[in-house]
């Protein structure tokens, strides 16, 4: 497989460290509020990557952290400033930060499920790995890469000349930007030195450390947890475009500084989600959450479809019209498997269809192996659908194509799950029976109501001489 590596800025061969095994770390959510759909682009990408690797027979270990302390509000500067996001939210909501963290973690996992994202193997919480972080900070102090001033521990950025390799930010350029803030942090040797441990006796979430009570820096959390679950060196680290700098840059400095080994072999970042041409995280436009999107009549899988139509690294413009298109495309695919392929006449298989399935399978795999080229993979599937429909498939063709569609959906995860589809069928059938009875009873008001209700759910009824049939609109 070929995969773009943000560190080398090139598409490279992806070769796992241990044959057949892939160890992958995904920067997870900071659980202080419900994630917006822009955040989910990185998680959908990570899921696609995992499924693509598994489709090729690799065994993937996926770790996604839960940041429940230490992430400060000004997280786009090297030496993050501002308030702890959890603590700030606790004050705003007048709630316990621990309660907020657990509630938002639960919400996050619910949203993942709605997008058809299966759980990672482990979701380590930062607050449950404080000893591992302290150990790493001690290691950095022992090596002279960090220093302590009055209970605060900082990474000494001047000791790490490679800083900036991932993001292309040169230390000299960063210094210019930071100059305005030099005065307010007099305890630091260099204005860009970033905190590994912050002394804070007033923080609502605090721990004992060799440097007094306080809490860890956000970056050291990921370094320590990735190391614990995946080892000093592992295959893939993913994140959103906003994680690249300074978060991942700082992770590299800390981890490689501490272990003396390469930290991550392949860095993978998705592109921005844009609203009105602006990066979503900075945008003043509407940052929908998943429940808000559901209220507008979309599903988590519609959003997934929208994101998979675009290459993961390209900027993705977001508006509801594009989401409508994705929704339509998804119902077309659903309709193909739940309706069109289920109404076939008996007969021999078409060799043309058998051949088309084989060709599509190789094109699909080749596209994904080419740096996750989902749009080419989609095009291959749409072409197959056209071929199949044109040839009027028999039941044996349908069986083959249905199996293939379920195989590729193991990677894309955009079709309605089978259980849901079965529930939907039973539901619709029950309403059709009720409507037929209402018509017999000349209760046209009720029969119209049922038709309208189904219409609103995207189901069209067709009355034929043989009875009532339905299809998805
Ligand atoms: Zn992280």
GROMACS .gro file of C-alpha atoms and ligand atoms in nm:
model
  474
    1UNK     CA    1   0.000   0.000   0.000
    2UNK     CA    2   0.110   0.359  -0.071
    3UNK     CA    3   0.033   0.621   0.191
    4UNK     CA    4   0.119   0.989   0.225
    5UNK     CA    5   0.352   1.062   0.516
    6UNK     CA    6   0.314   1.416   0.654
    7UNK     CA    7   0.671   1.403   0.783
    8UNK     CA    8   0.839   1.337   0.447
    9UNK     CA    9   0.558   1.517   0.256
   10UNK     CA   10   0.555   1.228   0.012
   11UNK     CA   11   0.346   0.928  -0.075
   12UNK     CA   12   0.552   0.633   0.049
   13UNK     CA   13   0.525   0.255   0.059
   14UNK     CA   14   0.360   0.156   0.380
   15UNK     CA   15   0.552  -0.130   0.537
   16UNK     CA   16   0.460  -0.227   0.893
   17UNK     CA   17   0.736  -0.267   1.149
   18UNK     CA   18   0.626  -0.623   1.225
   19UNK     CA   19   0.505  -0.819   0.925
   20UNK     CA   20   0.127  -0.855   0.921
   21UNK     CA   21   0.076  -0.629   1.224
   22UNK     CA   22  -0.005  -0.258   1.228
   23UNK     CA   23   0.007  -0.045   1.542
   24UNK     CA   24  -0.187   0.277   1.508
   25UNK     CA   25  -0.252   0.569   1.743
   26UNK     CA   26  -0.528   0.823   1.678
   27UNK     CA   27  -0.537   1.155   1.859
   28UNK     CA   28  -0.879   1.140   2.019
   29UNK     CA   29  -1.124   1.402   2.143
   30UNK     CA   30  -1.091   1.649   2.427
   31UNK     CA   31  -1.408   1.566   2.613
   32UNK     CA   32  -1.529   1.905   2.732
   33UNK     CA   33  -1.816   1.949   2.485
   34UNK     CA   34  -1.989   1.761   2.208
   35UNK     CA   35  -1.758   1.722   1.909
   36UNK     CA   36  -1.865   1.900   1.589
   37UNK     CA   37  -1.868   1.735   1.250
   38UNK     CA   38  -1.534   1.893   1.156
   39UNK     CA   39  -1.370   1.693   1.435
   40UNK     CA   40  -1.514   1.372   1.296
   41UNK     CA   41  -1.328   1.398   0.968
   42UNK     CA   42  -1.011   1.270   1.138
   43UNK     CA   43  -1.197   0.983   1.305
   44UNK     CA   44  -1.369   0.876   0.983
   45UNK     CA   45  -1.031   0.884   0.808
   46UNK     CA   46  -0.871   0.672   1.085
   47UNK     CA   47  -1.156   0.422   1.055
   48UNK     CA   48  -1.120   0.405   0.676
   49UNK     CA   49  -0.747   0.347   0.715
   50UNK     CA   50  -0.796   0.072   0.971
   51UNK     CA   51  -1.060  -0.102   0.757
   52UNK     CA   52  -0.843  -0.073   0.445
   53UNK     CA   53  -0.547  -0.231   0.625
   54UNK     CA   54  -0.769  -0.509   0.760
   55UNK     CA   55  -0.917  -0.567   0.413
   56UNK     CA   56  -0.561  -0.643   0.301
   57UNK     CA   57  -0.529  -0.907   0.573
   58UNK     CA   58  -0.329  -0.701   0.823
   59UNK     CA   59  -0.394  -0.722   1.193
   60UNK     CA   60  -0.446  -0.369   1.328
   61UNK     CA   61  -0.418  -0.251   1.688
   62UNK     CA   62  -0.594   0.084   1.716
   63UNK     CA   63  -0.556   0.310   2.019
   64UNK     CA   64  -0.749   0.635   2.057
   65UNK     CA   65  -0.688   0.856   2.358
   66UNK     CA   66  -0.947   1.049   2.553
   67UNK     CA   67  -0.811   1.386   2.667
   68UNK     CA   68  -0.987   1.467   2.992
   69UNK     CA   69  -0.736   1.711   3.141
   70UNK     CA   70  -0.453   1.943   3.037
   71UNK     CA   71  -0.575   2.070   2.698
   72UNK     CA   72  -0.554   2.450   2.715
   73UNK     CA   73  -0.770   2.693   2.523
   74UNK     CA   74  -0.488   2.850   2.323
   75UNK     CA   75  -0.367   2.529   2.167
   76UNK     CA   76  -0.238   2.666   1.836
   77UNK     CA   77   0.081   2.811   1.986
   78UNK     CA   78   0.386   2.602   2.080
   79UNK     CA   79   0.369   2.690   2.448
   80UNK     CA   80  -0.008   2.650   2.486
   81UNK     CA   81  -0.162   2.923   2.696
   82UNK     CA   82  -0.496   2.999   2.846
   83UNK     CA   83  -0.725   2.790   3.057
   84UNK     CA   84  -0.777   2.416   3.079
   85UNK     CA   85  -1.077   2.346   2.855
   86UNK     CA   86  -1.235   2.106   3.105
   87UNK     CA   87  -1.192   2.344   3.394
   88UNK     CA   88  -1.334   2.636   3.198
   89UNK     CA   89  -1.636   2.432   3.090
   90UNK     CA   90  -1.691   2.313   3.448
   91UNK     CA   91  -1.713   2.675   3.562
   92UNK     CA   92  -1.948   2.765   3.277
   93UNK     CA   93  -2.183   2.472   3.335
   94UNK     CA   94  -2.143   2.479   3.714
   95UNK     CA   95  -2.057   2.111   3.698
   96UNK     CA   96  -1.787   1.879   3.816
   97UNK     CA   97  -1.520   1.845   3.543
   98UNK     CA   98  -1.506   1.468   3.596
   99UNK     CA   99  -1.877   1.444   3.532
  100UNK     CA  100  -1.846   1.650   3.213
  101UNK     CA  101  -1.557   1.436   3.092
  102UNK     CA  102  -1.744   1.108   3.137
  103UNK     CA  103  -2.063   1.244   2.986
  104UNK     CA  104  -1.889   1.383   2.678
  105UNK     CA  105  -1.688   1.065   2.632
  106UNK     CA  106  -2.015   0.874   2.625
  107UNK     CA  107  -2.161   1.122   2.373
  108UNK     CA  108  -1.852   1.091   2.158
  109UNK     CA  109  -1.877   0.712   2.145
  110UNK     CA  110  -2.247   0.735   2.058
  111UNK     CA  111  -2.165   0.970   1.770
  112UNK     CA  112  -1.895   0.732   1.644
  113UNK     CA  113  -2.148   0.447   1.641
  114UNK     CA  114  -2.394   0.660   1.442
  115UNK     CA  115  -2.124   0.707   1.181
  116UNK     CA  116  -2.065   0.334   1.163
  117UNK     CA  117  -1.723   0.363   1.328
  118UNK     CA  118  -1.643   0.049   1.529
  119UNK     CA  119  -1.467   0.108   1.862
  120UNK     CA  120  -1.088   0.131   1.885
  121UNK     CA  121  -0.923  -0.150   2.082
  122UNK     CA  122  -0.849   0.081   2.376
  123UNK     CA  123  -0.952   0.435   2.469
  124UNK     CA  124  -0.693   0.534   2.732
  125UNK     CA  125  -0.792   0.836   2.941
  126UNK     CA  126  -0.525   1.091   3.024
  127UNK     CA  127  -0.637   1.110   3.388
  128UNK     CA  128  -0.570   0.737   3.428
  129UNK     CA  129  -0.210   0.755   3.302
  130UNK     CA  130  -0.052   1.020   3.522
  131UNK     CA  131   0.227   0.787   3.652
  132UNK     CA  132   0.332   0.704   3.293
  133UNK     CA  133   0.348   1.078   3.213
  134UNK     CA  134   0.549   1.157   3.526
  135UNK     CA  135   0.792   0.879   3.436
  136UNK     CA  136   0.845   1.027   3.092
  137UNK     CA  137   0.895   1.378   3.230
  138UNK     CA  138   1.155   1.238   3.471
  139UNK     CA  139   1.330   1.075   3.176
  140UNK     CA  140   1.344   1.408   2.992
  141UNK     CA  141   1.477   1.585   3.302
  142UNK     CA  142   1.745   1.318   3.345
  143UNK     CA  143   1.858   1.373   2.986
  144UNK     CA  144   1.875   1.749   3.026
  145UNK     CA  145   1.597   1.804   2.771
  146UNK     CA  146   1.367   1.952   3.033
  147UNK     CA  147   1.401   2.169   3.341
  148UNK     CA  148   1.195   2.254   3.646
  149UNK     CA  149   1.117   2.599   3.780
  150UNK     CA  150   0.909   2.628   4.092
  151UNK     CA  151   0.692   2.321   4.032
  152UNK     CA  152   0.656   2.375   3.656
  153UNK     CA  153   0.846   2.149   3.419
  154UNK     CA  154   0.926   2.271   3.067
  155UNK     CA  155   1.068   2.106   2.758
  156UNK     CA  156   1.385   2.291   2.659
  157UNK     CA  157   1.317   2.361   2.293
  158UNK     CA  158   1.670   2.482   2.221
  159UNK     CA  159   1.793   2.127   2.296
  160UNK     CA  160   1.584   1.987   2.011
  161UNK     CA  161   1.710   2.125   1.679
  162UNK     CA  162   1.473   1.902   1.479
  163UNK     CA  163   1.173   2.091   1.616
  164UNK     CA  164   0.954   2.198   1.323
  165UNK     CA  165   1.035   1.905   1.092
  166UNK     CA  166   0.675   1.787   1.072
  167UNK     CA  167   0.498   2.119   1.033
  168UNK     CA  168   0.771   2.314   0.855
  169UNK     CA  169   0.764   2.580   1.128
  170UNK     CA  170   1.117   2.704   1.187
  171UNK     CA  171   1.205   2.800   1.540
  172UNK     CA  172   1.329   3.145   1.429
  173UNK     CA  173   0.992   3.225   1.271
  174UNK     CA  174   0.801   3.105   1.573
  175UNK     CA  175   1.011   3.321   1.802
  176UNK     CA  176   0.898   3.633   1.621
  177UNK     CA  177   0.533   3.539   1.685
  178UNK     CA  178   0.594   3.460   2.048
  179UNK     CA  179   0.784   3.776   2.130
  180UNK     CA  180   0.471   3.953   2.250
  181UNK     CA  181   0.433   3.698   2.524
  182UNK     CA  182   0.789   3.671   2.651
  183UNK     CA  183   0.737   3.898   2.946
  184UNK     CA  184   0.449   3.721   3.110
  185UNK     CA  185   0.636   3.389   3.150
  186UNK     CA  186   0.953   3.491   3.323
  187UNK     CA  187   1.016   3.145   3.469
  188UNK     CA  188   1.097   2.999   3.127
  189UNK     CA  189   1.440   2.995   2.967
  190UNK     CA  190   1.299   3.034   2.620
  191UNK     CA  191   0.958   3.180   2.533
  192UNK     CA  192   0.866   2.873   2.326
  193UNK     CA  193   0.953   2.611   2.589
  194UNK     CA  194   0.632   2.417   2.642
  195UNK     CA  195   0.494   2.274   2.966
  196UNK     CA  196   0.528   1.906   3.052
  197UNK     CA  197   0.387   1.955   3.401
  198UNK     CA  198   0.206   2.257   3.537
  199UNK     CA  199   0.194   2.340   3.901
  200UNK     CA  200  -0.158   2.440   4.002
  201UNK     CA  201  -0.299   2.384   4.348
  202UNK     CA  202  -0.628   2.543   4.246
  203UNK     CA  203  -0.693   2.319   3.948
  204UNK     CA  204  -1.005   2.106   3.990
  205UNK     CA  205  -0.816   1.800   3.862
  206UNK     CA  206  -0.473   1.771   4.022
  207UNK     CA  207  -0.220   1.507   4.119
  208UNK     CA  208   0.094   1.467   4.329
  209UNK     CA  209   0.419   1.470   4.139
  210UNK     CA  210   0.788   1.500   4.228
  211UNK     CA  211   0.742   1.872   4.151
  212UNK     CA  212   0.437   1.933   4.367
  213UNK     CA  213   0.065   1.918   4.293
  214UNK     CA  214  -0.051   2.000   3.945
  215UNK     CA  215  -0.154   1.851   3.610
  216UNK     CA  216   0.021   1.728   3.295
  217UNK     CA  217   0.067   1.916   2.968
  218UNK     CA  218  -0.154   1.801   2.681
  219UNK     CA  219   0.132   1.687   2.454
  220UNK     CA  220   0.299   1.458   2.710
  221UNK     CA  221  -0.030   1.276   2.754
  222UNK     CA  222  -0.026   1.138   2.400
  223UNK     CA  223   0.346   1.060   2.409
  224UNK     CA  224   0.306   0.860   2.731
  225UNK     CA  225  -0.011   0.676   2.634
  226UNK     CA  226   0.109   0.589   2.283
  227UNK     CA  227   0.430   0.450   2.434
  228UNK     CA  228   0.246   0.243   2.692
  229UNK     CA  229   0.010   0.076   2.444
  230UNK     CA  230   0.217   0.066   2.125
  231UNK     CA  231   0.583   0.078   2.229
  232UNK     CA  232   0.861   0.329   2.165
  233UNK     CA  233   0.823   0.307   1.788
  234UNK     CA  234   0.499   0.230   1.608
  235UNK     CA  235   0.358   0.238   1.256
  236UNK     CA  236   0.091   0.508   1.221
  237UNK     CA  237  -0.013   0.818   1.412
  238UNK     CA  238  -0.316   1.007   1.285
  239UNK     CA  239  -0.484   1.335   1.366
  240UNK     CA  240  -0.672   1.634   1.234
  241UNK     CA  241  -0.493   1.915   1.050
  242UNK     CA  242  -0.499   2.123   1.369
  243UNK     CA  243  -0.306   1.851   1.559
  244UNK     CA  244   0.000   1.867   1.335
  245UNK     CA  245   0.131   2.181   1.496
  246UNK     CA  246   0.216   2.223   1.772
  247UNK     CA  247   0.070   1.904   1.926
  248UNK     CA  248   0.237   1.640   1.710
  249UNK     CA  249   0.554   1.841   1.675
  250UNK     CA  250   0.585   1.847   2.054
  251UNK     CA  251   0.502   1.476   2.079
  252UNK     CA  252   0.793   1.393   1.848
  253UNK     CA  253   1.036   1.608   2.050
  254UNK     CA  254   0.930   1.451   2.382
  255UNK     CA  255   0.907   1.089   2.269
  256UNK     CA  256   1.224   1.080   2.062
  257UNK     CA  257   1.404   1.285   2.325
  258UNK     CA  258   1.303   1.040   2.595
  259UNK     CA  259   1.354   0.705   2.417
  260UNK     CA  260   1.629   0.799   2.172
  261UNK     CA  261   1.433   0.606   1.907
  262UNK     CA  262   1.214   0.699   1.615
  263UNK     CA  263   0.863   0.767   1.747
  264UNK     CA  264   0.627   0.725   1.451
  265UNK     CA  265   0.701   0.577   1.110
  266UNK     CA  266   0.403   0.721   0.927
  267UNK     CA  267   0.218   1.044   1.015
  268UNK     CA  268  -0.127   1.071   0.859
  269UNK     CA  269  -0.338   1.389   0.875
  270UNK     CA  270  -0.669   1.469   0.710
  271UNK     CA  271  -0.749   1.800   0.540
  272UNK     CA  272  -0.966   2.076   0.683
  273UNK     CA  273  -1.340   2.080   0.672
  274UNK     CA  274  -1.430   2.422   0.538
  275UNK     CA  275  -1.738   2.636   0.575
  276UNK     CA  276  -1.766   2.923   0.332
  277UNK     CA  277  -1.403   2.873   0.235
  278UNK     CA  278  -1.279   2.893   0.594
  279UNK     CA  279  -1.124   2.627   0.813
  280UNK     CA  280  -1.403   2.483   1.019
  281UNK     CA  281  -1.232   2.495   1.357
  282UNK     CA  282  -1.177   2.868   1.313
  283UNK     CA  283  -1.500   2.937   1.135
  284UNK     CA  284  -1.781   3.144   1.272
  285UNK     CA  285  -2.020   2.941   1.055
  286UNK     CA  286  -2.241   2.670   1.189
  287UNK     CA  287  -2.046   2.394   1.357
  288UNK     CA  288  -2.308   2.121   1.360
  289UNK     CA  289  -2.294   1.841   1.611
  290UNK     CA  290  -2.415   1.496   1.514
  291UNK     CA  291  -2.748   1.527   1.704
  292UNK     CA  292  -2.813   1.860   1.530
  293UNK     CA  293  -2.748   1.695   1.196
  294UNK     CA  294  -2.989   1.412   1.280
  295UNK     CA  295  -3.255   1.668   1.364
  296UNK     CA  296  -3.219   1.809   1.013
  297UNK     CA  297  -3.299   1.463   0.874
  298UNK     CA  298  -2.949   1.336   0.795
  299UNK     CA  299  -2.781   1.028   0.936
  300UNK     CA  300  -2.428   0.977   1.064
  301UNK     CA  301  -2.365   0.761   0.760
  302UNK     CA  302  -2.468   1.046   0.525
  303UNK     CA  303  -2.186   1.250   0.675
  304UNK     CA  304  -1.952   0.954   0.639
  305UNK     CA  305  -2.054   0.927   0.273
  306UNK     CA  306  -1.980   1.298   0.218
  307UNK     CA  307  -1.635   1.261   0.371
  308UNK     CA  308  -1.548   0.943   0.181
  309UNK     CA  309  -1.644   1.096  -0.155
  310UNK     CA  310  -1.358   1.342  -0.113
  311UNK     CA  311  -0.992   1.246  -0.081
  312UNK     CA  312  -0.900   1.253   0.287
  313UNK     CA  313  -0.617   1.505   0.242
  314UNK     CA  314  -0.808   1.753   0.025
  315UNK     CA  315  -0.995   2.041   0.186
  316UNK     CA  316  -1.361   1.947   0.216
  317UNK     CA  317  -1.609   2.227   0.163
  318UNK     CA  318  -1.912   2.168   0.379
  319UNK     CA  319  -2.266   2.283   0.324
  320UNK     CA  320  -2.605   2.118   0.348
  321UNK     CA  321  -2.639   2.094  -0.031
  322UNK     CA  322  -2.331   1.873  -0.048
  323UNK     CA  323  -2.467   1.670   0.239
  324UNK     CA  324  -2.792   1.629   0.041
  325UNK     CA  325  -2.596   1.496  -0.254
  326UNK     CA  326  -2.415   1.250  -0.030
  327UNK     CA  327  -2.746   1.142   0.118
  328UNK     CA  328  -2.888   1.081  -0.231
  329UNK     CA  329  -2.584   0.883  -0.335
  330UNK     CA  330  -2.616   0.671  -0.024
  331UNK     CA  331  -2.983   0.595  -0.085
  332UNK     CA  332  -2.897   0.496  -0.439
  333UNK     CA  333  -2.649   0.242  -0.303
  334UNK     CA  334  -2.890   0.124  -0.034
  335UNK     CA  335  -3.168   0.089  -0.285
  336UNK     CA  336  -2.947  -0.117  -0.510
  337UNK     CA  337  -2.883  -0.375  -0.234
  338UNK     CA  338  -3.216  -0.370  -0.051
  339UNK     CA  339  -3.451  -0.342  -0.345
  340UNK     CA  340  -3.316  -0.371  -0.699
  341UNK     CA  341  -3.106  -0.683  -0.636
  342UNK     CA  342  -3.389  -0.847  -0.442
  343UNK     CA  343  -3.638  -0.851  -0.728
  344UNK     CA  344  -3.461  -1.065  -0.984
  345UNK     CA  345  -3.592  -1.344  -1.200
  346UNK     CA  346  -3.442  -1.693  -1.181
  347UNK     CA  347  -3.189  -1.778  -1.445
  348UNK     CA  348  -2.827  -1.844  -1.529
  349UNK     CA  349  -2.548  -1.608  -1.424
  350UNK     CA  350  -2.423  -1.355  -1.680
  351UNK     CA  351  -2.050  -1.402  -1.736
  352UNK     CA  352  -2.032  -1.028  -1.801
  353UNK     CA  353  -2.151  -0.963  -1.445
  354UNK     CA  354  -1.914  -1.221  -1.295
  355UNK     CA  355  -1.625  -1.057  -1.482
  356UNK     CA  356  -1.736  -0.707  -1.385
  357UNK     CA  357  -1.735  -0.802  -1.015
  358UNK     CA  358  -1.378  -0.933  -1.044
  359UNK     CA  359  -1.259  -0.622  -1.226
  360UNK     CA  360  -1.433  -0.394  -0.978
  361UNK     CA  361  -1.274  -0.578  -0.685
  362UNK     CA  362  -0.924  -0.520  -0.823
  363UNK     CA  363  -0.997  -0.157  -0.912
  364UNK     CA  364  -1.146  -0.094  -0.569
  365UNK     CA  365  -0.845  -0.240  -0.389
  366UNK     CA  366  -0.592  -0.068  -0.616
  367UNK     CA  367  -0.760   0.269  -0.556
  368UNK     CA  368  -0.752   0.231  -0.179
  369UNK     CA  369  -0.393   0.112  -0.188
  370UNK     CA  370  -0.312   0.432  -0.371
  371UNK     CA  371  -0.317   0.663  -0.066
  372UNK     CA  372  -0.684   0.587   0.008
  373UNK     CA  373  -0.821   0.714  -0.321
  374UNK     CA  374  -1.186   0.678  -0.227
  375UNK     CA  375  -1.332   0.870  -0.519
  376UNK     CA  376  -1.177   0.631  -0.771
  377UNK     CA  377  -1.296   0.337  -0.560
  378UNK     CA  378  -1.650   0.483  -0.563
  379UNK     CA  379  -1.643   0.539  -0.935
  380UNK     CA  380  -1.563   0.169  -0.984
  381UNK     CA  381  -1.862   0.068  -0.774
  382UNK     CA  382  -2.101   0.304  -0.953
  383UNK     CA  383  -1.986   0.165  -1.285
  384UNK     CA  384  -2.053  -0.188  -1.164
  385UNK     CA  385  -2.404  -0.088  -1.058
  386UNK     CA  386  -2.474   0.053  -1.404
  387UNK     CA  387  -2.346  -0.266  -1.571
  388UNK     CA  388  -2.553  -0.489  -1.344
  389UNK     CA  389  -2.873  -0.290  -1.394
  390UNK     CA  390  -2.826  -0.279  -1.769
  391UNK     CA  391  -2.794  -0.658  -1.791
  392UNK     CA  392  -3.105  -0.734  -1.585
  393UNK     CA  393  -2.945  -0.963  -1.325
  394UNK     CA  394  -3.075  -1.307  -1.239
  395UNK     CA  395  -3.097  -1.434  -0.881
  396UNK     CA  396  -2.754  -1.595  -0.910
  397UNK     CA  397  -2.602  -1.270  -1.037
  398UNK     CA  398  -2.773  -1.087  -0.754
  399UNK     CA  399  -2.627  -1.318  -0.494
  400UNK     CA  400  -2.276  -1.262  -0.625
  401UNK     CA  401  -2.318  -0.885  -0.643
  402UNK     CA  402  -2.480  -0.865  -0.299
  403UNK     CA  403  -2.188  -1.054  -0.145
  404UNK     CA  404  -1.947  -0.822  -0.318
  405UNK     CA  405  -2.134  -0.511  -0.201
  406UNK     CA  406  -2.120  -0.640   0.154
  407UNK     CA  407  -1.746  -0.706   0.113
  408UNK     CA  408  -1.671  -0.351  -0.001
  409UNK     CA  409  -1.897  -0.209   0.265
  410UNK     CA  410  -1.669  -0.374   0.517
  411UNK     CA  411  -1.431  -0.095   0.412
  412UNK     CA  412  -1.667   0.193   0.339
  413UNK     CA  413  -1.935   0.131   0.603
  414UNK     CA  414  -2.196   0.346   0.430
  415UNK     CA  415  -2.484   0.104   0.370
  416UNK     CA  416  -2.760   0.084   0.628
  417UNK     CA  417  -2.668  -0.197   0.866
  418UNK     CA  418  -2.850  -0.521   0.788
  419UNK     CA  419  -3.039  -0.529   1.120
  420UNK     CA  420  -3.163  -0.175   1.063
  421UNK     CA  421  -3.273  -0.264   0.714
  422UNK     CA  422  -3.460  -0.570   0.845
  423UNK     CA  423  -3.631  -0.359   1.114
  424UNK     CA  424  -3.723  -0.102   0.855
  425UNK     CA  425  -3.876  -0.370   0.630
  426UNK     CA  426  -4.091  -0.506   0.912
  427UNK     CA  427  -4.197  -0.156   1.008
  428UNK     CA  428  -4.295  -0.061   0.656
  429UNK     CA  429  -4.478  -0.389   0.597
  430UNK     CA  430  -4.683  -0.333   0.913
  431UNK     CA  431  -4.780   0.017   0.798
  432UNK     CA  432  -4.876  -0.114   0.454
  433UNK     CA  433  -5.106  -0.373   0.613
  434UNK     CA  434  -5.262  -0.099   0.825
  435UNK     CA  435  -5.306   0.126   0.523
  436UNK     CA  436  -5.473  -0.151   0.319
  437UNK     CA  437  -5.714  -0.211   0.604
  438UNK     CA  438  -5.785   0.162   0.630
  439UNK     CA  439  -5.863   0.176   0.257
  440UNK     CA  440  -6.094  -0.124   0.288
  441UNK     CA  441  -6.268   0.058   0.573
  442UNK     CA  442  -6.285   0.369   0.350
  443UNK     CA  443  -6.083   0.556   0.615
  444UNK     CA  444  -5.894   0.759   0.354
  445UNK     CA  445  -5.770   1.008   0.606
  446UNK     CA  446  -5.569   0.738   0.785
  447UNK     CA  447  -5.449   0.580   0.461
  448UNK     CA  448  -5.322   0.919   0.340
  449UNK     CA  449  -5.153   0.979   0.673
  450UNK     CA  450  -4.963   0.654   0.639
  451UNK     CA  451  -4.857   0.738   0.285
  452UNK     CA  452  -4.733   1.081   0.400
  453UNK     CA  453  -4.552   0.936   0.698
  454UNK     CA  454  -4.367   0.689   0.478
  455UNK     CA  455  -4.294   0.959   0.223
  456UNK     CA  456  -4.133   1.165   0.499
  457UNK     CA  457  -3.912   0.867   0.578
  458UNK     CA  458  -3.807   0.839   0.216
  459UNK     CA  459  -4.036   0.551   0.120
  460UNK     CA  460  -4.265   0.562  -0.182
  461UNK     CA  461  -4.562   0.327  -0.210
  462UNK     CA  462  -4.661   0.176  -0.543
  463UNK     CA  463  -5.007   0.021  -0.566
  464UNK     CA  464  -5.017  -0.260  -0.822
  465UNK     CA  465  -5.271  -0.523  -0.915
  466UNK     CA  466  -5.073  -0.772  -0.704
  467UNK     CA  467  -5.073  -0.552  -0.396
  468UNK     CA  468  -4.870  -0.263  -0.255
  469UNK     CA  469  -4.494  -0.244  -0.314
  470UNK     CA  470  -4.251   0.014  -0.183
  471UNK     CA  471  -3.919   0.162  -0.277
  472UNK     CA  472  -3.676   0.411  -0.131
  473UNK     CA  473  -3.692   0.753  -0.292
  474LIG    ZN1  474  -0.271   1.369   2.078
   0.00000   0.00000   0.00000
